[in-house]
Amino acid sequence: MIPLEEARRFVLDRVEPTEVVEVRIDQSQGLALAEVVRSDELVPPFANSAMDGFAVRAADTSPGARLKVVATVAAGSGAEVTIATGEAARIMTGALMPDGADSVVMVEDTTVSVEPPSGEVVTIGHGVDAGHHVRPAGDDMRPGDEVLPAGTEVTPAVIGVLHTLGRRVVMVHRRPVVGVMSTGDELVEGGGPLGRGQIRDSNRPTLSALAAAAGCEVVDLGVVRDDPDAIRDALHAGVARCDAILSSGGVSMGDFDHVKAVLDEIGDMRWMQVAIRPAKPLAFGTIDSARDDPTRAGRVPVFGLPGNPVSSIVSFELFARPGLRRLMGHRSLDRPRVGARAAEPLSRRSDGKVHFARVVTAPHPDGGLEVRSAGSQGSHHTAAMATADALAVLPDGDGVSVGDAVEIILLAP
Ligand code: AMP
Ligand code: MG
């Protein structure tokens, strides 16, 4: 068996980011920026009010000061308003600061009265300093600022910044196309009655959903029989149109586990027995795509994940997801690992492997998180996997007792 870190290194060293392309911002969510985003404008573009209230001269303010209300400035109004000593303008959040005003008193700190013949008068609750509740021009971004470094993941907030700067397109690493296939003579699709010895394929839809959630475009490569020719054809077809392939099943020690043999024959493959449980076997290789299509150069990574459904998910999390994120050009590859407390014993036996127990997290009364087992921990126990929101990392040994610290990998935000 080889340590998890060594297996991960082997995989990650063989994955290269996709090429850089220009995309519309509405197509960029989840991708990695391949440019430094700079500002060439002042943001905000003009000094404006941070509050609904009254624009004033700070020097005029003191508890009980009375100022004549000479104008109302709404957000979006380009009107030229000037206030003089002893005057105020009613102002809304985001509205342009009037000339002469240097501060804003929020509406909650004022009272307004109508006093003929002078009109509206605002009485100030307390004095303010110059700049109070004013957002200066360029307070957020200024021309020349490096706002977002290359490699930044395009999140909803990044999309907002790009729009604020007037951008319509952005340079990113191309969204990878990932082919997903299941292997196994026992597998069928759909809700019809099962024949003797048959089960329904659950790995392909699960791995497709995981790849899509990681931000990849998914291509369905179907269910492939336990036949070397069929596996070879499916891999060749996948390599011709995909940037990476996820396959499940056929990588263990059984007589019909042909995936690793075919991958070895047509690609550059390493079959690994990783010192983890579940998901010990992993066949990872690369297939030269130019072999099939000279217009496509490069090596397509193929993740031969184990067939047991829980193993295939854990293997995806530990190897394929970081690999796909590297393919996407992301810098941070892993899910967050955080400390938690065991709310119940998580026991295991010593076997030279790191165990990844499926657990459910809850807030710990003293802060942080506590975890309980999500249920049965077999690699075929899909129901417990489906209710888990984290994997507890249990190093070789006897596991942890109630109250012990345990490291967890958060699977959901
Ligand atoms: P294998 O790795 O091919 O030996 O498969 C290990 C176990 O996982 C067997 O019980 C298979 O029936 C099961 N299995 C393999 N592929 C799938 C799949 N796509 N969906 C559900 N179970 C699967
Ligand atoms: Mg099989």
mmCIF file of N, CA and C and ligand atoms in Angstrom, residues 183-184 186 226 249-250 257, ligand 2:
data_model
loop_
_atom_site.group_PDB
_atom_site.id
_atom_site.type_symbol
_atom_site.label_atom_id
_atom_site.label_comp_id
_atom_site.label_asym_id
_atom_site.label_seq_id
_atom_site.Cartn_x
_atom_site.Cartn_y
_atom_site.Cartn_z
ATOM 1 N N THR A 183 -18.619 0.841 -15.333
ATOM 2 C CA THR A 183 -18.326 -0.473 -15.908
ATOM 3 C C THR A 183 -18.938 -1.552 -15.025
ATOM 4 N N GLY A 184 -19.479 -2.576 -15.652
ATOM 5 C CA GLY A 184 -20.003 -3.714 -14.899
ATOM 6 C C GLY A 184 -21.143 -4.398 -15.621
ATOM 7 N N GLU A 186 -23.274 -6.222 -14.326
ATOM 8 C CA GLU A 186 -24.460 -6.293 -13.462
ATOM 9 C C GLU A 186 -25.311 -5.036 -13.540
ATOM 10 N N ASP A 226 -18.182 -5.531 -18.927
ATOM 11 C CA ASP A 226 -16.880 -6.005 -18.434
ATOM 12 C C ASP A 226 -16.172 -6.777 -19.543
ATOM 13 N N GLY A 249 -15.476 1.201 -11.236
ATOM 14 C CA GLY A 249 -15.524 -0.259 -11.288
ATOM 15 C C GLY A 249 -14.362 -0.825 -12.086
ATOM 16 N N GLY A 250 -14.138 -2.124 -11.884
ATOM 17 C CA GLY A 250 -13.158 -2.825 -12.708
ATOM 18 C C GLY A 250 -11.707 -2.523 -12.387
ATOM 19 N N ASP A 257 -12.126 -7.526 -13.725
ATOM 20 C CA ASP A 257 -11.718 -6.135 -13.526
ATOM 21 C C ASP A 257 -10.733 -5.740 -14.620
HETATM 22 MG MG MG B 2 -17.196 -4.596 -11.669
#
